[in-house]
PDB file of C-alpha atoms in Angstrom:
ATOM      1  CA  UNK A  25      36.130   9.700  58.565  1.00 41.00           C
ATOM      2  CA  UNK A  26      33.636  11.675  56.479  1.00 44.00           C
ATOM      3  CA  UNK A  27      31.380   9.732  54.202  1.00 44.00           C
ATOM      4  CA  UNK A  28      32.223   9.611  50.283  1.00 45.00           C
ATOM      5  CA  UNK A  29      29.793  11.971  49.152  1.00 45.00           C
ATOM      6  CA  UNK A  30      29.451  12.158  44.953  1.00 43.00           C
ATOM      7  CA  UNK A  31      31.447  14.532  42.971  1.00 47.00           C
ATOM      8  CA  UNK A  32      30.282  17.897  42.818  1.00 48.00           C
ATOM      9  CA  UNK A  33      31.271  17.809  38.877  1.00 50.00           C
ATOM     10  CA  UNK A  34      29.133  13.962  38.786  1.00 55.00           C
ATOM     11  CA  UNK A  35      26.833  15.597  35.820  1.00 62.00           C
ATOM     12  CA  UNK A  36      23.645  13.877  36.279  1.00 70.00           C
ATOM     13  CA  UNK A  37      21.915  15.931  33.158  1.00 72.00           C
ATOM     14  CA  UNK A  38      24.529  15.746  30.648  1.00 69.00           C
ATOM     15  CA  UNK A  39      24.146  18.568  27.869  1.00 75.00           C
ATOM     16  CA  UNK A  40      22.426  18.006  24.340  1.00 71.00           C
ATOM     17  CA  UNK A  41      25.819  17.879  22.591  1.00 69.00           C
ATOM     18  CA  UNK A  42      27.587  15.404  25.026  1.00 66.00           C
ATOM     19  CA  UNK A  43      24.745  12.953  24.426  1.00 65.00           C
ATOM     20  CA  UNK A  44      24.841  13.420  20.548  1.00 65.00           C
ATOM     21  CA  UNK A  45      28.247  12.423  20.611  1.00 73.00           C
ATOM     22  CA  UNK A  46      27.810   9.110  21.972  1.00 76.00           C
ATOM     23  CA  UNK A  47      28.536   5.950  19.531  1.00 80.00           C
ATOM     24  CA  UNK A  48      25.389   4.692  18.668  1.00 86.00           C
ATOM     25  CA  UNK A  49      24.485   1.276  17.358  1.00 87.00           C
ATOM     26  CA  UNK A  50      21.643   0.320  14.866  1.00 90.00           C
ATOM     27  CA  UNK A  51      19.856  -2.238  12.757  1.00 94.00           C
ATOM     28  CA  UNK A  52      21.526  -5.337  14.406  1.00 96.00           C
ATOM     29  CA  UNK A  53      20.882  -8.264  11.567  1.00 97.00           C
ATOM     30  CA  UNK A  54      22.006 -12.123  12.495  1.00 97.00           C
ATOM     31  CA  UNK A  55      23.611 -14.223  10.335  1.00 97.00           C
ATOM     32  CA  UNK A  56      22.022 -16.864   8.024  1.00 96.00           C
ATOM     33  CA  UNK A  57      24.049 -19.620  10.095  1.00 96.00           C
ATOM     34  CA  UNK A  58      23.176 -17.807  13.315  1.00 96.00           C
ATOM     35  CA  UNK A  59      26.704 -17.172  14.288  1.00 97.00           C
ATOM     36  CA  UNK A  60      27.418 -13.624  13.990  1.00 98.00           C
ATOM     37  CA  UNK A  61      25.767 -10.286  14.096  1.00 98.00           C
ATOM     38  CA  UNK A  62      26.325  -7.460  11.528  1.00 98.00           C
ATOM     39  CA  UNK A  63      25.065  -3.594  13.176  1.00 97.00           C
ATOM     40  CA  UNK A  64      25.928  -0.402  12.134  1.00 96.00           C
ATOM     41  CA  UNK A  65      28.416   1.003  14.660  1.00 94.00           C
ATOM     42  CA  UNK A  66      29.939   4.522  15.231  1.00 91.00           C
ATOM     43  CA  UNK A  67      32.465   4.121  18.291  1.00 88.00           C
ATOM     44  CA  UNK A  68      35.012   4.743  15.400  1.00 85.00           C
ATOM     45  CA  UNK A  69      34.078   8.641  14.994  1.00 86.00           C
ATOM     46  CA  UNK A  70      32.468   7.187  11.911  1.00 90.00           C
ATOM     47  CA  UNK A  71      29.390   5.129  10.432  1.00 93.00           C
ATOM     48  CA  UNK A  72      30.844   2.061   9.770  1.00 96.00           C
ATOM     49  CA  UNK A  73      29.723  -1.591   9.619  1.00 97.00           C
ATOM     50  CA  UNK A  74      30.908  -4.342  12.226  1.00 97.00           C
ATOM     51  CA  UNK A  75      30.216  -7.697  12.739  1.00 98.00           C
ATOM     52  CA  UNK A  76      30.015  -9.576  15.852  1.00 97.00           C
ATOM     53  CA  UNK A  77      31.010 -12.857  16.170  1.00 96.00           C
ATOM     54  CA  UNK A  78      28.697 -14.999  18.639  1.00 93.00           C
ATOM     55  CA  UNK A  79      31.412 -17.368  20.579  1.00 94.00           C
ATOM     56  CA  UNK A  80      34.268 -15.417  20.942  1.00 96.00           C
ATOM     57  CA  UNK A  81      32.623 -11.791  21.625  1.00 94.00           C
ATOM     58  CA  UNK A  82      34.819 -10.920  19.025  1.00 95.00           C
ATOM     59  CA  UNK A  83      33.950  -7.861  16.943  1.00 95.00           C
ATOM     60  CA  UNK A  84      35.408  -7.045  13.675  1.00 96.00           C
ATOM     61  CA  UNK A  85      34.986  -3.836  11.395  1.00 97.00           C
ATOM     62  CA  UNK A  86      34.170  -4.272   7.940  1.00 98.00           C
ATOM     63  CA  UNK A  87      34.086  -0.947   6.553  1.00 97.00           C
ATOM     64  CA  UNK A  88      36.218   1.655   6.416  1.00 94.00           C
ATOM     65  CA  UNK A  89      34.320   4.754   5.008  1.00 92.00           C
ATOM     66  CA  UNK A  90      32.068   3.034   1.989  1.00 93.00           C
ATOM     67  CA  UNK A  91      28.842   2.977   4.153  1.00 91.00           C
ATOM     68  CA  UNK A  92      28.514   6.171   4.038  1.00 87.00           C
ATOM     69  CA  UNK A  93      27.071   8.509   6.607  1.00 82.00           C
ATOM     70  CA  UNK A  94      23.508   7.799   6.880  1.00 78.00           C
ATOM     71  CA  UNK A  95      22.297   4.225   8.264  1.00 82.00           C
ATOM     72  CA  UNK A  96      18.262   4.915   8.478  1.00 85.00           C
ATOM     73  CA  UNK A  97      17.980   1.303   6.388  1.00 88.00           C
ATOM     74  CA  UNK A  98      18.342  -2.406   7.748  1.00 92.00           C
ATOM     75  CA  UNK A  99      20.935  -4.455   6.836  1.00 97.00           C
ATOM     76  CA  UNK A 100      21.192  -7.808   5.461  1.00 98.00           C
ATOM     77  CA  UNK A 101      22.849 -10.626   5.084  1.00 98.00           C
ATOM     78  CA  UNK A 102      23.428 -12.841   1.884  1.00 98.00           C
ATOM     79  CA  UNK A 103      22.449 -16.148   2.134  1.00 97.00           C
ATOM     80  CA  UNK A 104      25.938 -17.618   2.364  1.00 97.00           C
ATOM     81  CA  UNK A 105      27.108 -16.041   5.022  1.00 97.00           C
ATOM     82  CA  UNK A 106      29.761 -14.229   3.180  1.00 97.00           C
ATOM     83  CA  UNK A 107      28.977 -10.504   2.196  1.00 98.00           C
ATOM     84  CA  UNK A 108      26.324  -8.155   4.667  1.00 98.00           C
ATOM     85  CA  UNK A 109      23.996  -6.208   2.194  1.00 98.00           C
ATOM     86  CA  UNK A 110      23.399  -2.389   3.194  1.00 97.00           C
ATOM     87  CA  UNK A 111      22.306   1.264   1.947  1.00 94.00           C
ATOM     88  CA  UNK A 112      24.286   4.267   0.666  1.00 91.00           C
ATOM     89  CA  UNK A 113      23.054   7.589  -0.607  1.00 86.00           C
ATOM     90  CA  UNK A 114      25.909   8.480  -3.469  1.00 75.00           C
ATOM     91  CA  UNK A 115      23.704  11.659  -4.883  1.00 65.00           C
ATOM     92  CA  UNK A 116      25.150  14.083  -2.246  1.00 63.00           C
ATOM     93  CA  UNK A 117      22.029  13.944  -0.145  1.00 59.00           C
ATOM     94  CA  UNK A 118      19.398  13.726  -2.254  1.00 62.00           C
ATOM     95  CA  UNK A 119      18.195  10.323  -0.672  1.00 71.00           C
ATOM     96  CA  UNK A 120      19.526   8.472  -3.927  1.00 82.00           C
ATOM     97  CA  UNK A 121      19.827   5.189  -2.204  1.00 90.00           C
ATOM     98  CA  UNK A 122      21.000   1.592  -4.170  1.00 94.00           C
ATOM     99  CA  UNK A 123      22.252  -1.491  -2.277  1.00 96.00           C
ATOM    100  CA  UNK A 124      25.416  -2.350  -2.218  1.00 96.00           C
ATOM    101  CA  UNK A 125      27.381  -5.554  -0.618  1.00 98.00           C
ATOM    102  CA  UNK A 126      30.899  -5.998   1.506  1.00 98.00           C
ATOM    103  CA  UNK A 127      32.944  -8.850   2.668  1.00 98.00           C
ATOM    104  CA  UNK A 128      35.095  -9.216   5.412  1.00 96.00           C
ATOM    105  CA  UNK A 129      37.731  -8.111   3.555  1.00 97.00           C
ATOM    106  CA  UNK A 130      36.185  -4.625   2.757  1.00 96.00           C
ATOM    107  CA  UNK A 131      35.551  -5.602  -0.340  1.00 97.00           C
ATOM    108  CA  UNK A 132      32.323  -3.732  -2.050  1.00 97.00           C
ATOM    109  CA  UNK A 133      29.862  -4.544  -4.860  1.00 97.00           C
ATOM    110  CA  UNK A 134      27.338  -2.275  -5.994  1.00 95.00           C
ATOM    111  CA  UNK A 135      24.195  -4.692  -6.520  1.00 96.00           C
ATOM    112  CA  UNK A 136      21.552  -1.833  -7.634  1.00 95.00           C
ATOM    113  CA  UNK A 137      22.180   1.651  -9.660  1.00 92.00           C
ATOM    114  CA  UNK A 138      19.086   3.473 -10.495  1.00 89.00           C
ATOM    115  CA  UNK A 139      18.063   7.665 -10.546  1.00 85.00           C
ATOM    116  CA  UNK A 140      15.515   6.639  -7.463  1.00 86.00           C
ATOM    117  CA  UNK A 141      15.750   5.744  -3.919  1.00 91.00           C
ATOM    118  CA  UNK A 142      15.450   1.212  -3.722  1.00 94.00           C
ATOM    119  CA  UNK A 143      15.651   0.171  -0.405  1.00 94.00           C
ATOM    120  CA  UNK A 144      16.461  -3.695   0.403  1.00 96.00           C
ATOM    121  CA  UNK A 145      13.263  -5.579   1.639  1.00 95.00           C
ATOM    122  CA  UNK A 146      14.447  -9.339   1.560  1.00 96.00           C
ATOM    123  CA  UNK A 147      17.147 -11.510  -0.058  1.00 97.00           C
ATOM    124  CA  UNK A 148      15.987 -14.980  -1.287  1.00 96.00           C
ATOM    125  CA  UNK A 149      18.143 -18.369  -0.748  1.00 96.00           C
ATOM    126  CA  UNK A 150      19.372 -17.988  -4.229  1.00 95.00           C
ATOM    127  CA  UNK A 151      20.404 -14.322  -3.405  1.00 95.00           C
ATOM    128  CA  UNK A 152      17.722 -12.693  -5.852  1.00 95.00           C
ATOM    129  CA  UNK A 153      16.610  -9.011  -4.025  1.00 96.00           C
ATOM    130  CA  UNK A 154      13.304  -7.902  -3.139  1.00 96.00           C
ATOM    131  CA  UNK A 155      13.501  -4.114  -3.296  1.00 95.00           C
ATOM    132  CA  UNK A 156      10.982  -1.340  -3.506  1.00 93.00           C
ATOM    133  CA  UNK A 157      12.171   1.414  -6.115  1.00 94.00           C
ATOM    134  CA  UNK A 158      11.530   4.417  -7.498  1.00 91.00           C
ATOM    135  CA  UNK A 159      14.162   4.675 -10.267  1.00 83.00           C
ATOM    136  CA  UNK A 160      10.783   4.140 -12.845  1.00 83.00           C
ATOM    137  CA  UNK A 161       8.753   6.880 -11.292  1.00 81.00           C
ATOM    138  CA  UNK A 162       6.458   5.283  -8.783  1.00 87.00           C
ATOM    139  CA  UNK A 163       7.595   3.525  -5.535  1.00 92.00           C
ATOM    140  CA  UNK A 164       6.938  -0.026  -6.636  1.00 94.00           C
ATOM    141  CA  UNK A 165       8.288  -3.679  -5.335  1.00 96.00           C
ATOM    142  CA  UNK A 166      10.844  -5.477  -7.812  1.00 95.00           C
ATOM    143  CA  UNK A 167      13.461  -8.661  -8.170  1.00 95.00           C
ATOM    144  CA  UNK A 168      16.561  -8.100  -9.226  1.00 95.00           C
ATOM    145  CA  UNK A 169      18.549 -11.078 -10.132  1.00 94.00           C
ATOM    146  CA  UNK A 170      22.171 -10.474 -10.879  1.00 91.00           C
ATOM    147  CA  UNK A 171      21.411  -7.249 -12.126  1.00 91.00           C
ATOM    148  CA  UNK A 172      18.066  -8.054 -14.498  1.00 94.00           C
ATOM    149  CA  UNK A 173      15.285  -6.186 -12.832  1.00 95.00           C
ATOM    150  CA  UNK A 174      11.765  -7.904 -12.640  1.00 94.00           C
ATOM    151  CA  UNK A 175       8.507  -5.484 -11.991  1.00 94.00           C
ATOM    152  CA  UNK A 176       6.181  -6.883  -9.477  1.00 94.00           C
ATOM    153  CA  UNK A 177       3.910  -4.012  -9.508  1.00 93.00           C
ATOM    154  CA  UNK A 178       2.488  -0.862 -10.917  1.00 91.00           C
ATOM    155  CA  UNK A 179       0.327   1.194  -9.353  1.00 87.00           C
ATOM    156  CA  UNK A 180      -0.706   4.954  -8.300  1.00 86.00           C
ATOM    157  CA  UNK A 181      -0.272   4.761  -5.006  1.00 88.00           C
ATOM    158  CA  UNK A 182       3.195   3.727  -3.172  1.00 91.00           C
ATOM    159  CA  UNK A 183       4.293   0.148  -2.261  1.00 91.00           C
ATOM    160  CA  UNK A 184       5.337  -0.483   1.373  1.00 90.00           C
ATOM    161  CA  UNK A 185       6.373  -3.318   3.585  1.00 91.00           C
ATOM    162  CA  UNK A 186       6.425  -6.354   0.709  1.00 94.00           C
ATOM    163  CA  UNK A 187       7.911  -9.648   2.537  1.00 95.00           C
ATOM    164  CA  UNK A 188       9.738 -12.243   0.131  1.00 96.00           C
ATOM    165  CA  UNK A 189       8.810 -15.797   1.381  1.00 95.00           C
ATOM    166  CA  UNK A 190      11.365 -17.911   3.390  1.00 93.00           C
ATOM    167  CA  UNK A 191      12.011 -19.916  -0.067  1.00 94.00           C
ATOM    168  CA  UNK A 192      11.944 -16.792  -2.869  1.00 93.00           C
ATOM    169  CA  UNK A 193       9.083 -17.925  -4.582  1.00 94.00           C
ATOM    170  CA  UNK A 194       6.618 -15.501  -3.308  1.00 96.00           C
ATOM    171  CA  UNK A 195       6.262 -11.835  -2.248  1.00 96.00           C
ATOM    172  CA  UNK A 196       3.252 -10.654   0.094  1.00 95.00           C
ATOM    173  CA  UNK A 197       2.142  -7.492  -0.297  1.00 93.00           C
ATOM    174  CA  UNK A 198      -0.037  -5.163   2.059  1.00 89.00           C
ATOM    175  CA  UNK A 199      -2.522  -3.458   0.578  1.00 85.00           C
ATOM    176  CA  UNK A 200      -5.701  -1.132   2.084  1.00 79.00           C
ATOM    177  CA  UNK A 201      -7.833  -3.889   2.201  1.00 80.00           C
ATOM    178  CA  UNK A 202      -6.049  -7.103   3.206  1.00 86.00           C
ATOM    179  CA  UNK A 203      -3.154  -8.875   1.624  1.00 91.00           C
ATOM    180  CA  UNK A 204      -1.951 -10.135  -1.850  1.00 93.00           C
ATOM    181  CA  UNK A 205       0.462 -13.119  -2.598  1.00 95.00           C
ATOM    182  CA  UNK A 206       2.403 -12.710  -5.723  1.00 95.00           C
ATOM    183  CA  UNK A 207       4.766 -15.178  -7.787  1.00 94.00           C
ATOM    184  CA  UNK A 208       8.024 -14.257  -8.754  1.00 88.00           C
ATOM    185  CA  UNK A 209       6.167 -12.919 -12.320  1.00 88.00           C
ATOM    186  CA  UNK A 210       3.925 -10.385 -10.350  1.00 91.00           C
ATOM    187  CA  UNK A 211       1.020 -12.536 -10.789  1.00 93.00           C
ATOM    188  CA  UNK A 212      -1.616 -12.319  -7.913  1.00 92.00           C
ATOM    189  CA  UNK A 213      -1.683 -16.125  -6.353  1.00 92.00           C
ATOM    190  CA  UNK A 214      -3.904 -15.265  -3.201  1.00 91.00           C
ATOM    191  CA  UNK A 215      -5.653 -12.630  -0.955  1.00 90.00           C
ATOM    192  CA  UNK A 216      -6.575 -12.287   2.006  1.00 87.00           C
ATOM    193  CA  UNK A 217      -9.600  -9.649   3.067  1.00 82.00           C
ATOM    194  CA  UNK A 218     -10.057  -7.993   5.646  1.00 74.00           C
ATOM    195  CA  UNK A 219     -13.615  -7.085   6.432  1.00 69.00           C
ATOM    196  CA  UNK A 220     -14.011  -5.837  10.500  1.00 60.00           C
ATOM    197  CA  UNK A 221     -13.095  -8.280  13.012  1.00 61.00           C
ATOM    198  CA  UNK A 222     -12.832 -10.778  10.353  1.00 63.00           C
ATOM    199  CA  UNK A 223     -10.318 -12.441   7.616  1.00 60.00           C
ATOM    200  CA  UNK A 224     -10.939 -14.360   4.791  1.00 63.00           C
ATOM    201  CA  UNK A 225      -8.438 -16.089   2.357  1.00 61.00           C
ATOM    202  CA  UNK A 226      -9.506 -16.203  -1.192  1.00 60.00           C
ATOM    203  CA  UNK A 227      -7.082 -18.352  -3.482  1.00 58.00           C
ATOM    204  CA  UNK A 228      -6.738 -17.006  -7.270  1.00 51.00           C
TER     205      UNK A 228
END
């Protein structure tokens, strides 16, 4: 008997389009409690957000349509456990993004609504946002807290990467030259320089 040879259709270099059609999943994001896993997901034909639940492999789809069609931005997770935070563009394209929040029941809650693009950087234990915005001209770090915005800076040149401390209370901020620590007022409470191979750390 003759040897089982592979398929002469086996296609070994699939084509562009057969590849862009695969489901892809991004921005995996774990669960305060460590228990589940929230990604975006697209085995559904569609963007959509799913959660995965750690012990029973269980995996359970929590959107059905309202997270839009774009998913370059993490997502997040409140800090009860209860809603998964995420992006969504509603100016038609025009990279208008606010943050919104869902349940496992589907249920959505617009958390931000500005003319810019704000994009989620951290959620604090007493679910205050750290966001960097646009909606007052320059791309600038801010707290929102149930809807009452709080500037945390204003400058000329564009704010990137700000981290909100484990407990809320503080924001670190990259800069050219090092690092700055601000309270929850925007206040500068350290910095640390960097000057060659060398840091230092210069309380304020």
């Amino acid at each position: 008997m003759a040897e089982d040879t592979p398929s002469e259709t086996t296609d070994r270099d699939p084509p562009a389009e057969a590849i862009h059609r695969l489901p892809t999943l991004k921005h995996a994001a774990v669960a305060p409690d460590g228990s589940r896993v929230a990604c975006y997901y697209t085995g559904s034909g569609s963007n959509e957000i799913h959660v995965l639940d750690h012990a029973s492999g269980e995996t359970d789809r929590w959107t059905d349509g309202e997270a839009g069609d774009t998913n370059i931005w993490p997502l997040a997770w409140g800090p009860d456990g209860e809603r998964v935070l995420f992006h969504r563009d509603d100016a038609d394209g025009g990279e208008a993004y606010d943050v919104f929040a869902v349940d496992r029941d589907g249920e959505v809650e617009r958390l931000t609504d500005t003319d810019g693009s704000t994009q989620l950087r951290g959620v604090g234990p007493d679910a205050r946002l750290l966001v960097r915005s646009s909606h007052e001209g320059g791309m600038d770090a801010y707290v929102v807290d149930d809807g009452d915005w709080t500037r945390l800076t204003d400058r000329e040149k564009p704010v990137y990467y700000p981290i909100l401390s484990t407990d809320g209370d503080r924001v670190a901020l990259p800069t050219g030259e090092g690092i700055e620590v601000l309270d929850a007022a925007g206040s500068v409470v350290a910095e640390f320089r960097v000057d060659g191979d060398e840091g230092t750390a210069t309380p304020v």
